[in-house]
PDB file of C-alpha atoms in Angstrom:
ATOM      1  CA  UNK F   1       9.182  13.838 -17.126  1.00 67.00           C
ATOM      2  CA  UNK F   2      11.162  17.088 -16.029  1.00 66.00           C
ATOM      3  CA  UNK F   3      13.181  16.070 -13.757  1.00 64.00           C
ATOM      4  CA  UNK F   4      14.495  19.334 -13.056  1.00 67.00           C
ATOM      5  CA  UNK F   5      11.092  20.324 -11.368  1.00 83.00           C
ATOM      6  CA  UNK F   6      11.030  17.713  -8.679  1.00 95.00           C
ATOM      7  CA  UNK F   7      10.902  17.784  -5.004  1.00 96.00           C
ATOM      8  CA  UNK F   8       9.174  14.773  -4.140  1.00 98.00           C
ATOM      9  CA  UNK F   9      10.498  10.945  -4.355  1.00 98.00           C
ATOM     10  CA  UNK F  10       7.406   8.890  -3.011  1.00 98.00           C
ATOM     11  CA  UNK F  11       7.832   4.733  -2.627  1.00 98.00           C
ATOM     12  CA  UNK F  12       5.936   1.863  -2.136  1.00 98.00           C
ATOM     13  CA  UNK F  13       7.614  -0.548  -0.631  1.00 97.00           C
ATOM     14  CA  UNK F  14       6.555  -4.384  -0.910  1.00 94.00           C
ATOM     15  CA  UNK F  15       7.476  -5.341  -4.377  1.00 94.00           C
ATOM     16  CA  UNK F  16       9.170  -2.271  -5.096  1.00 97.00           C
ATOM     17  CA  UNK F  17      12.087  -1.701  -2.525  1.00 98.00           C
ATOM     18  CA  UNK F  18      11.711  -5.621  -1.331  1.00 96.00           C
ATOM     19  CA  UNK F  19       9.583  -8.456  -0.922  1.00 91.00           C
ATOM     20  CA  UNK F  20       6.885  -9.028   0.633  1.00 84.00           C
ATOM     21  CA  UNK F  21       7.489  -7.853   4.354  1.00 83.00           C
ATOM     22  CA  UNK F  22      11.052  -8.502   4.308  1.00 92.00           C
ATOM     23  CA  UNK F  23      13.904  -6.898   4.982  1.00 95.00           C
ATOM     24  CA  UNK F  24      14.674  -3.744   2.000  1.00 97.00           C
ATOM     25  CA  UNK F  25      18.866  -5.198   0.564  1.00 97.00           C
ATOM     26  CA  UNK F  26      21.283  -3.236   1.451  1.00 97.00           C
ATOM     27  CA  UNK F  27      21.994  -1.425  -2.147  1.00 97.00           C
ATOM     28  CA  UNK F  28      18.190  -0.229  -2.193  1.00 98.00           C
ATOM     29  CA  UNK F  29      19.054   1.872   0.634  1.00 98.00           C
ATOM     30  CA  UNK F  30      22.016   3.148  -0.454  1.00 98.00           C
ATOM     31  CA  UNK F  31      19.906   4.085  -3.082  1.00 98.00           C
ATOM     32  CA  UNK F  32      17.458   5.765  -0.720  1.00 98.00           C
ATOM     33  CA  UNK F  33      20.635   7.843   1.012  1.00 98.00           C
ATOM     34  CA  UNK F  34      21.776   9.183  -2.165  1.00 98.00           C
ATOM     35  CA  UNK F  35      18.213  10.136  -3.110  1.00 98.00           C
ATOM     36  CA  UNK F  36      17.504  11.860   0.230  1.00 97.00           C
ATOM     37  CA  UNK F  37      20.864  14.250  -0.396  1.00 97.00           C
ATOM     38  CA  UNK F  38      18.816  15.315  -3.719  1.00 96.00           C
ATOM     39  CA  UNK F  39      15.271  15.215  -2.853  1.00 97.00           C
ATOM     40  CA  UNK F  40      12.544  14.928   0.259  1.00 98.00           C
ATOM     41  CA  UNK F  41      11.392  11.216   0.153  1.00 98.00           C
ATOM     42  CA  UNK F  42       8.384   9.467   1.666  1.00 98.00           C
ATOM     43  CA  UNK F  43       6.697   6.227   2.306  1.00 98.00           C
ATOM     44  CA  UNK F  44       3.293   6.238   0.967  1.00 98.00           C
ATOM     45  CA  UNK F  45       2.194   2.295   2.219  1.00 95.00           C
ATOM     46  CA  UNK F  46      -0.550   0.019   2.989  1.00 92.00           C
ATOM     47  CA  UNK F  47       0.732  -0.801   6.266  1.00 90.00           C
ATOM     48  CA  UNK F  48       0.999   0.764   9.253  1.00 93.00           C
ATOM     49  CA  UNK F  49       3.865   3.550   9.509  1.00 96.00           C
ATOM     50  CA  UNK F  50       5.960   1.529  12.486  1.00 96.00           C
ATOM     51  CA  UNK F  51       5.833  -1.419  10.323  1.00 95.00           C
ATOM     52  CA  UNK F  52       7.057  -0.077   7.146  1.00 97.00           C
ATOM     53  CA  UNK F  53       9.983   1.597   9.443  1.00 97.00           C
ATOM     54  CA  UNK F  54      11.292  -1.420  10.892  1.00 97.00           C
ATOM     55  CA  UNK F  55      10.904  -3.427   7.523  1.00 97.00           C
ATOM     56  CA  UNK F  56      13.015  -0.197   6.092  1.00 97.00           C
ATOM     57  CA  UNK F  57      15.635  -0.986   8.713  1.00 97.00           C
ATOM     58  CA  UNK F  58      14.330   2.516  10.389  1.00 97.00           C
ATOM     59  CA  UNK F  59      16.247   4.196   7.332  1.00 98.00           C
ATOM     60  CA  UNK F  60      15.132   8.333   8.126  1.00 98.00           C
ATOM     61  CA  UNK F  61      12.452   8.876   6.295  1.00 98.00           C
ATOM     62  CA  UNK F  62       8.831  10.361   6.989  1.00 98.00           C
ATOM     63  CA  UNK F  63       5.840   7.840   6.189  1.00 98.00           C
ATOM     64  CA  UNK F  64       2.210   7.761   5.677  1.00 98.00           C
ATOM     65  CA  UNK F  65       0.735   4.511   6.630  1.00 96.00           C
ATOM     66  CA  UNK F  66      -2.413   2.703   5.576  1.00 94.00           C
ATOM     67  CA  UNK F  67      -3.583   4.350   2.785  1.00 95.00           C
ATOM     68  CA  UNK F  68      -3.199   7.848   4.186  1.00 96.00           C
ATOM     69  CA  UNK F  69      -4.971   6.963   7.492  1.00 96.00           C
ATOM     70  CA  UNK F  70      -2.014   7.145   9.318  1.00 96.00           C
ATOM     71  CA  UNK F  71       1.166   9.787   9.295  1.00 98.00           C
ATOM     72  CA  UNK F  72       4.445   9.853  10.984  1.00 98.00           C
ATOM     73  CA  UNK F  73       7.581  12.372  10.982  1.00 98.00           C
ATOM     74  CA  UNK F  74      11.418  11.148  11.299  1.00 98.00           C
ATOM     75  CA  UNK F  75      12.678  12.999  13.989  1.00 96.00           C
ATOM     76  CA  UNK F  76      16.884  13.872  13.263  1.00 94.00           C
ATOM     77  CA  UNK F  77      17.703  14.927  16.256  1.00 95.00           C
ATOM     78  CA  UNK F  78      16.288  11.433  18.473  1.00 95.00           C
ATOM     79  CA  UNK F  79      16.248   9.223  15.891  1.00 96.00           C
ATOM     80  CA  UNK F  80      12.698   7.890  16.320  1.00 97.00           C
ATOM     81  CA  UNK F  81       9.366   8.072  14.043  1.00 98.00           C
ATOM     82  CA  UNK F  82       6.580   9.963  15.657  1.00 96.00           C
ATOM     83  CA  UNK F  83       2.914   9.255  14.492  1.00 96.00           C
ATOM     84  CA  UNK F  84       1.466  12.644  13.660  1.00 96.00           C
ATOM     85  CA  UNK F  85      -2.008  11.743  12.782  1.00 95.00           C
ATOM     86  CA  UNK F  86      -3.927   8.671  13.061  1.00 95.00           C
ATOM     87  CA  UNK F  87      -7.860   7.781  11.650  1.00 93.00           C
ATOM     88  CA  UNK F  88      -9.947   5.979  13.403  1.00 89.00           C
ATOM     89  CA  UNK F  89     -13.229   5.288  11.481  1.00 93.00           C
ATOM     90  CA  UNK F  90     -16.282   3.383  12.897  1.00 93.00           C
ATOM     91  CA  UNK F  91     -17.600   0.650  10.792  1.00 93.00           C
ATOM     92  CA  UNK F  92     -20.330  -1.997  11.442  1.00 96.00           C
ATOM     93  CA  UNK F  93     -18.470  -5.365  12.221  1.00 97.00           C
ATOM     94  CA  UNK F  94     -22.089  -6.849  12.204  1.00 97.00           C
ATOM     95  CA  UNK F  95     -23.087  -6.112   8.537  1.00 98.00           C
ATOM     96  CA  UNK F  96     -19.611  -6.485   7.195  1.00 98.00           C
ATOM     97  CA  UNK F  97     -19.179 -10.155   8.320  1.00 98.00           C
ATOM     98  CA  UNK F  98     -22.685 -10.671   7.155  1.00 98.00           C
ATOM     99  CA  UNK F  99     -22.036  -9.390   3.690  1.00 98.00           C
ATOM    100  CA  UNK F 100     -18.731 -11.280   3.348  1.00 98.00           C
ATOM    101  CA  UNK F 101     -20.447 -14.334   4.233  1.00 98.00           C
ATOM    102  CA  UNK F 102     -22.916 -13.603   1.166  1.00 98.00           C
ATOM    103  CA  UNK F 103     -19.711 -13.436  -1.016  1.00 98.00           C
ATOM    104  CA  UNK F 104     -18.735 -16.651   0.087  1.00 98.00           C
ATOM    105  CA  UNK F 105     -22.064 -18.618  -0.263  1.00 98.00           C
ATOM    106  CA  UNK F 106     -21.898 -17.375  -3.218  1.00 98.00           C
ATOM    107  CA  UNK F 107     -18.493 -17.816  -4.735  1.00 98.00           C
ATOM    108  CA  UNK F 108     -18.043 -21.262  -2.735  1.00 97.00           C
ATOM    109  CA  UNK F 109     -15.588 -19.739   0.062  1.00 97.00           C
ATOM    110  CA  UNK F 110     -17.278 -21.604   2.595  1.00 97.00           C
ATOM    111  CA  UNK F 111     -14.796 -23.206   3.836  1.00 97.00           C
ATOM    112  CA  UNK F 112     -11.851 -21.206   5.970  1.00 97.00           C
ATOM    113  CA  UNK F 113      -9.121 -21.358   8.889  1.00 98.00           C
ATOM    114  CA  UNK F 114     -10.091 -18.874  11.727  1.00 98.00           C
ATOM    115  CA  UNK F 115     -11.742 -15.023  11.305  1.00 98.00           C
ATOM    116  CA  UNK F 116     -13.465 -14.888   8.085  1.00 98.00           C
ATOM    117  CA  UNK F 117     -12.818 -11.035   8.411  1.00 98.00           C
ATOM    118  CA  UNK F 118      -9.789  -9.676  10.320  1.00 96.00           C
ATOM    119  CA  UNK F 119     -10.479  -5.590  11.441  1.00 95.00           C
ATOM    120  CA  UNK F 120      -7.791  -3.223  11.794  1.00 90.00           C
ATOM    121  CA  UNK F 121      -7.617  -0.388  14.442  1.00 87.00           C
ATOM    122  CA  UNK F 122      -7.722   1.998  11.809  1.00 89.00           C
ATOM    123  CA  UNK F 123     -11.402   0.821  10.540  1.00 91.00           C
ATOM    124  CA  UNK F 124      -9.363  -0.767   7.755  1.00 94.00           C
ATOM    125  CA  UNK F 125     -10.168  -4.260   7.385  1.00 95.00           C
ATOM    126  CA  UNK F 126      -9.742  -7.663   5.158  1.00 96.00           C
ATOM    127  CA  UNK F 127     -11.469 -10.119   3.912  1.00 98.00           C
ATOM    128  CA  UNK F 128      -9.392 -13.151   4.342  1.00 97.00           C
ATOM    129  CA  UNK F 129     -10.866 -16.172   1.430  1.00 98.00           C
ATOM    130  CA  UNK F 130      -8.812 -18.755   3.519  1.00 98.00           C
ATOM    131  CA  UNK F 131      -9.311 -17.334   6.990  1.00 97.00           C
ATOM    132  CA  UNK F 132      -7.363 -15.582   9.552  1.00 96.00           C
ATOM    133  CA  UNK F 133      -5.210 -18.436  10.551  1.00 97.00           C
ATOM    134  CA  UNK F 134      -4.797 -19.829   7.143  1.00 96.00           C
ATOM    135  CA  UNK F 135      -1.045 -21.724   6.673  1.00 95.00           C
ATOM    136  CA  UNK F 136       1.581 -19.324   4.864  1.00 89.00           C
ATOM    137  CA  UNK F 137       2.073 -22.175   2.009  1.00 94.00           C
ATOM    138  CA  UNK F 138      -1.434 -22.036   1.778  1.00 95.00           C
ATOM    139  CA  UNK F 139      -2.189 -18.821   0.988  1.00 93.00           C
ATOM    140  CA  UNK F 140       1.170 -18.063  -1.220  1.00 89.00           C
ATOM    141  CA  UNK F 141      -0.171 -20.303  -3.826  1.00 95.00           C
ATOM    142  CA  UNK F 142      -4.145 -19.835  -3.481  1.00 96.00           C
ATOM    143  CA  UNK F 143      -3.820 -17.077  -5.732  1.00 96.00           C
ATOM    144  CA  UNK F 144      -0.956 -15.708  -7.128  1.00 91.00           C
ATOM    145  CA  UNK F 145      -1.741 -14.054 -10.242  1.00 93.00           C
ATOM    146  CA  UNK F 146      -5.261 -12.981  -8.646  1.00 95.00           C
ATOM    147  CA  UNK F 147      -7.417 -14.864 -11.284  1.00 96.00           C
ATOM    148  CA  UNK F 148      -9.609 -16.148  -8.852  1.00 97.00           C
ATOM    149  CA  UNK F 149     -10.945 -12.735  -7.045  1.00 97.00           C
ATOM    150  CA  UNK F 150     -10.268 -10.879 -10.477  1.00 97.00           C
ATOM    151  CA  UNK F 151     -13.510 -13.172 -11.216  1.00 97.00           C
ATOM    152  CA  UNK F 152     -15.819 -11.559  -8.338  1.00 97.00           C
ATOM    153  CA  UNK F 153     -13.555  -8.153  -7.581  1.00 98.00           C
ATOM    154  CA  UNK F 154     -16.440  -5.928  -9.469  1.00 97.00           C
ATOM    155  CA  UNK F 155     -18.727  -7.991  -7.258  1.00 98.00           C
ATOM    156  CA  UNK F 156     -17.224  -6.994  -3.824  1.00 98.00           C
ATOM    157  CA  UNK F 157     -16.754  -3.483  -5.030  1.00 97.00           C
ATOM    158  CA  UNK F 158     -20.336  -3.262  -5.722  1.00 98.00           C
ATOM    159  CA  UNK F 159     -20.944  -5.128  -2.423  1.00 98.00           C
ATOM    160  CA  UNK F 160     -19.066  -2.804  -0.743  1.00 98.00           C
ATOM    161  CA  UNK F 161     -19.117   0.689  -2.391  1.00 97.00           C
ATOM    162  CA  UNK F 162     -18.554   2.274   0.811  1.00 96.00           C
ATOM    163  CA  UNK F 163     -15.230   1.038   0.978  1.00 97.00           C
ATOM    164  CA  UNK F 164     -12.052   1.085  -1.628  1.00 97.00           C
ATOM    165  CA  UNK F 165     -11.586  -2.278  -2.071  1.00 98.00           C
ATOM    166  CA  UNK F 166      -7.809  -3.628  -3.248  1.00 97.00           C
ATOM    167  CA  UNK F 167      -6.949  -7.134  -4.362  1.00 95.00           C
ATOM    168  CA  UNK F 168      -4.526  -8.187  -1.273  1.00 84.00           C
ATOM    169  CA  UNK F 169      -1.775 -10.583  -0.689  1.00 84.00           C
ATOM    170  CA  UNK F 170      -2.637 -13.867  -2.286  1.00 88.00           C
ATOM    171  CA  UNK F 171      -5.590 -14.765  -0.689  1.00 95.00           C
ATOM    172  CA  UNK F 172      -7.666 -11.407   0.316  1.00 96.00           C
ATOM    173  CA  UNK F 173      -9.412  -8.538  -0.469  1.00 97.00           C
ATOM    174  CA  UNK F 174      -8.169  -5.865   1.462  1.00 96.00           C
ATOM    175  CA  UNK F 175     -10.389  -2.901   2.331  1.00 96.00           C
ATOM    176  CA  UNK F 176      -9.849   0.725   3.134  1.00 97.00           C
ATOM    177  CA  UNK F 177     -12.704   3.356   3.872  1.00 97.00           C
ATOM    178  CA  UNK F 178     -13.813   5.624   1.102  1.00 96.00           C
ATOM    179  CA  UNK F 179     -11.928   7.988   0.101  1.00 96.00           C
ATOM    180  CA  UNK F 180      -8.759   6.599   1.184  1.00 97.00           C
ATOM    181  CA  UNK F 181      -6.264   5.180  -1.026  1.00 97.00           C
ATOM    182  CA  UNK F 182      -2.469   5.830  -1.898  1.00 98.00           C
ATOM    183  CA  UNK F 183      -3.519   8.739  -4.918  1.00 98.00           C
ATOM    184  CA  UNK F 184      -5.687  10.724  -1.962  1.00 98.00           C
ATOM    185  CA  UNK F 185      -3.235  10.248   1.034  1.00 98.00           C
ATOM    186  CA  UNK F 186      -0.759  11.589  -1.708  1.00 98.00           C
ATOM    187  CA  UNK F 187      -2.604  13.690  -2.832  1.00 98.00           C
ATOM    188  CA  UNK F 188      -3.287  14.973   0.135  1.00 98.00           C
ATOM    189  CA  UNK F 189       0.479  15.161   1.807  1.00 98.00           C
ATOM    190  CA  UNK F 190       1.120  17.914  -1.420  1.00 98.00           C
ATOM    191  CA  UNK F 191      -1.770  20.041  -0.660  1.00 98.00           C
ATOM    192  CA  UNK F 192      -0.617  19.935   3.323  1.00 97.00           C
ATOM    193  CA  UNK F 193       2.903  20.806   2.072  1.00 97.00           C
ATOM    194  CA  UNK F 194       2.235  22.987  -0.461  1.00 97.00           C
ATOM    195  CA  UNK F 195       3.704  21.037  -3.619  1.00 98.00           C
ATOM    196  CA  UNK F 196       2.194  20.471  -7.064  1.00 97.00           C
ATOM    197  CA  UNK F 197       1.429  17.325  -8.632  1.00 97.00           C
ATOM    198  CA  UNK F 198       4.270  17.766 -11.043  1.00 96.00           C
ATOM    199  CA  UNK F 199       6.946  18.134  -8.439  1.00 97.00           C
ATOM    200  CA  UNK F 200       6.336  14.481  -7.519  1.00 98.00           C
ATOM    201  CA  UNK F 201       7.161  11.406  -8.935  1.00 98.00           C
ATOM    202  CA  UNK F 202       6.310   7.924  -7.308  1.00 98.00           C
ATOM    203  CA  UNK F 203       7.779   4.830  -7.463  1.00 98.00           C
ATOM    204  CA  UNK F 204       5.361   1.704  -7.149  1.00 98.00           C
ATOM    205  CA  UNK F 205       4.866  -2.179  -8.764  1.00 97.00           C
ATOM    206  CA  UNK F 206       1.295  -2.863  -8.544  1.00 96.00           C
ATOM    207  CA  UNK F 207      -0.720  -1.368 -11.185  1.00 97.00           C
ATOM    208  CA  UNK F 208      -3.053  -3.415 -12.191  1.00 94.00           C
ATOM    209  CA  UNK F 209      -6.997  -2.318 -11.228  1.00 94.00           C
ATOM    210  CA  UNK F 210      -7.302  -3.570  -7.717  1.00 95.00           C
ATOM    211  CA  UNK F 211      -3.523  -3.224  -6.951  1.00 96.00           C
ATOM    212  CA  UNK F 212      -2.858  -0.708  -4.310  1.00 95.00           C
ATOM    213  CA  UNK F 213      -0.732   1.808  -6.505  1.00 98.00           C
ATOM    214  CA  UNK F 214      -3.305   1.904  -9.241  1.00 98.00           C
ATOM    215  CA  UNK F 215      -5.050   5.102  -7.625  1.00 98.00           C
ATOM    216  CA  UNK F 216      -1.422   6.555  -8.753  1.00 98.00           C
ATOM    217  CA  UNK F 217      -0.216   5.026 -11.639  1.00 98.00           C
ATOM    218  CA  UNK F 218      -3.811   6.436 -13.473  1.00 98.00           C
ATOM    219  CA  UNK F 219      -3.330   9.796 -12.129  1.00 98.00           C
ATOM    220  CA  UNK F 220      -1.441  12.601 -13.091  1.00 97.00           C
ATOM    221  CA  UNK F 221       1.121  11.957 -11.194  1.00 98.00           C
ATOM    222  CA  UNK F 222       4.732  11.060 -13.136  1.00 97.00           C
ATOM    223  CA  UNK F 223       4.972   7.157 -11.898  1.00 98.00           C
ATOM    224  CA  UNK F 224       7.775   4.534 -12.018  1.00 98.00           C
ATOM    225  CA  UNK F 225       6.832   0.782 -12.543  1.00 98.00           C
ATOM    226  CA  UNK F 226       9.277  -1.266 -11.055  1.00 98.00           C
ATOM    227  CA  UNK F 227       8.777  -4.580 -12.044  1.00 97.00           C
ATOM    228  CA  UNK F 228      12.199  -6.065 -10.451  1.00 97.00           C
ATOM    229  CA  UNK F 229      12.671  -4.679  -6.689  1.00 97.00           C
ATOM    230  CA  UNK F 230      16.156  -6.516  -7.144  1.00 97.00           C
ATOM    231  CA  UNK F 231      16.876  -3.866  -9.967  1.00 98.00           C
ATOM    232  CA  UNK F 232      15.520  -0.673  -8.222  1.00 98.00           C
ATOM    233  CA  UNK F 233      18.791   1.060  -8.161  1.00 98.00           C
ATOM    234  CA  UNK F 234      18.693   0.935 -12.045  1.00 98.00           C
ATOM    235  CA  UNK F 235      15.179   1.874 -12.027  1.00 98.00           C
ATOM    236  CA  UNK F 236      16.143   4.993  -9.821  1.00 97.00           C
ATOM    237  CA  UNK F 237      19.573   6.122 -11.360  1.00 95.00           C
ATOM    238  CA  UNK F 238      17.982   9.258 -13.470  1.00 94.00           C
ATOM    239  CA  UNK F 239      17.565  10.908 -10.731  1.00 95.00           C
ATOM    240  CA  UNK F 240      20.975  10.255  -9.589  1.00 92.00           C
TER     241      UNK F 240
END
C-alpha cells in the first residue's frame, strides 16, 4: 500500500469505529480529527446518513448512507449534514412478502414476532427470521456467528437475484436493490469526485461473503480489517 498516494480515508462504522449502534469512544474520534487534518474522510454505511451522524456524535464528516442510496455533505460553516441525494426505488411489497414466506415454509421460519418483512423508504428492505418486533435478547443470540442463514444465504440470493442480499444483524437478511452495495456507492463517490481507486483506502470488519464490506474487501480497493473496534487507533496509526 503507498501511502503516499492517498486522498481518501473511507469507514464503516458498526464493528469498526464502535458497536453495534452505539455511541463511537472518544479516542476513535480523536483518531478521526487527526485523520481529517491529513486526508478527506467519509462514511460509506448501511444506514441511513442522519443515523450514522448522530451515532458519530455529528463528528464533520460527509456520508453516504444505505449502500450508496443515500448522500449527505457536512456543511463547516452551519454545522449541519445536508442530504444531497436520496433513491427511492419501487419494489413489489406483494411478491416480496410472498417469496419470503416460501423461504420460511421452507426453512421452518414459520413462526415470528410482528412484520415478517420490514421496508425501508429507500426501497431497501429486510427480512426479519424472528419478526419485526422480535425481543433484543432474542435476536442477539439467534444467530451470532450466522451459521444458520449461511445454510440457505445462496438460497435467498437465488430467490432474490434482483436484489443484493447481505447477512444482517443476528437475525436477518438485509436487502438492497441491485446494483447497490458499499464497492458501487464507493465506487461511485471516486468517479463523481474524480479520484482513482488507488487513492483510497477503506477501513471495514465484515468480510465474510454476505457481510456488507465484502463488495470492498474483494475489490481493488487497498482495505483495512479491523477486527477490534476497541483497537482502531492502532489499526489507523500508519497513516498518522
Amino acid at each position: 500500500m503507498k501511502m503516499n498516494d492517498k486522498k481518501l480515508i473511507a469507514f464503516d462504522l458498526d464493528g469498526t469505529l464502535s458497536q453495534h449502534r452505539t455511541p463511537v469512544p472518544d479516542g476513535n474520534i480523536a483518531v478521526l480529527r487527526a485523520l481529517s487534518e491529513k486526508y478527506k474522510l467519509i462514511m460509506v454505511g448501511a444506514g441511513n446518513c442522519n443515523r450514522i451522524w448522530e451515532q458519530l456524535g455529528r463528528f464533520p464528516i460527509d456520508i453516504i448512507g444505505c449502500y450508496g442510496m443515500e448522500y449527505a455533505e457536512y456543511d463547516d460553516k452551519t454545522g449541519t449534514l445536508s442530504v444531497k441525494s436520496s433513491a427511492d426505488v419501487p419494489c413489489d411489497r406483494e411478491s416480496i412478502i410472498s417469496r419470503c414466506a416460501t423461504l420460511r415454509e421452507r426453512y421452518g421460519y414459520t413462526e415470528y414476532a410482528g412484520d415478517s418483512v420490514v421496508f425501508h423508504k429507500s426501497g431497501a428492505w429486510t427480512f426479519a427470521l424472528l419478526g419485526s418486533d422480535a425481543r433484543i435478547e432474542d435476536k442477539l443470540v439467534f444467530d451470532p456467528t450466522r451459521a444458520k442463514r449461511k445454510l440457505f444465504y445462496d438460497d435467498v440470493k437465488a430467490t432474490f437475484p434482483d436484489y443484493t442480499v447481505f447477512l444482517g444483524g443476528s437475525s436477518s437478511f438485509d436487502m438492497a436493490p441491485a446494483p447497490y452495495d458499499k464497492y458501487y456507492a464507493l465506487d461511485s463517490y471516486c468517479r463523481a469526485h474524480g479520484l482513482a481507486h488507488s487513492d483510497v483506502v477503506f477501513f471495514g470488519d465484515d468480510t465474510e461473503p454476505g457481510g456488507n464490506d465484502y463488495s470492498v474487501y474483494s475489490s481493488d480497493f487497498d482495505f483495512v480489517k479491523v477486527d477490534d473496534y476497541t483497537k482502531f487507533p492502532e489499526y489507523a496509526k500508519f497513516l498518522l
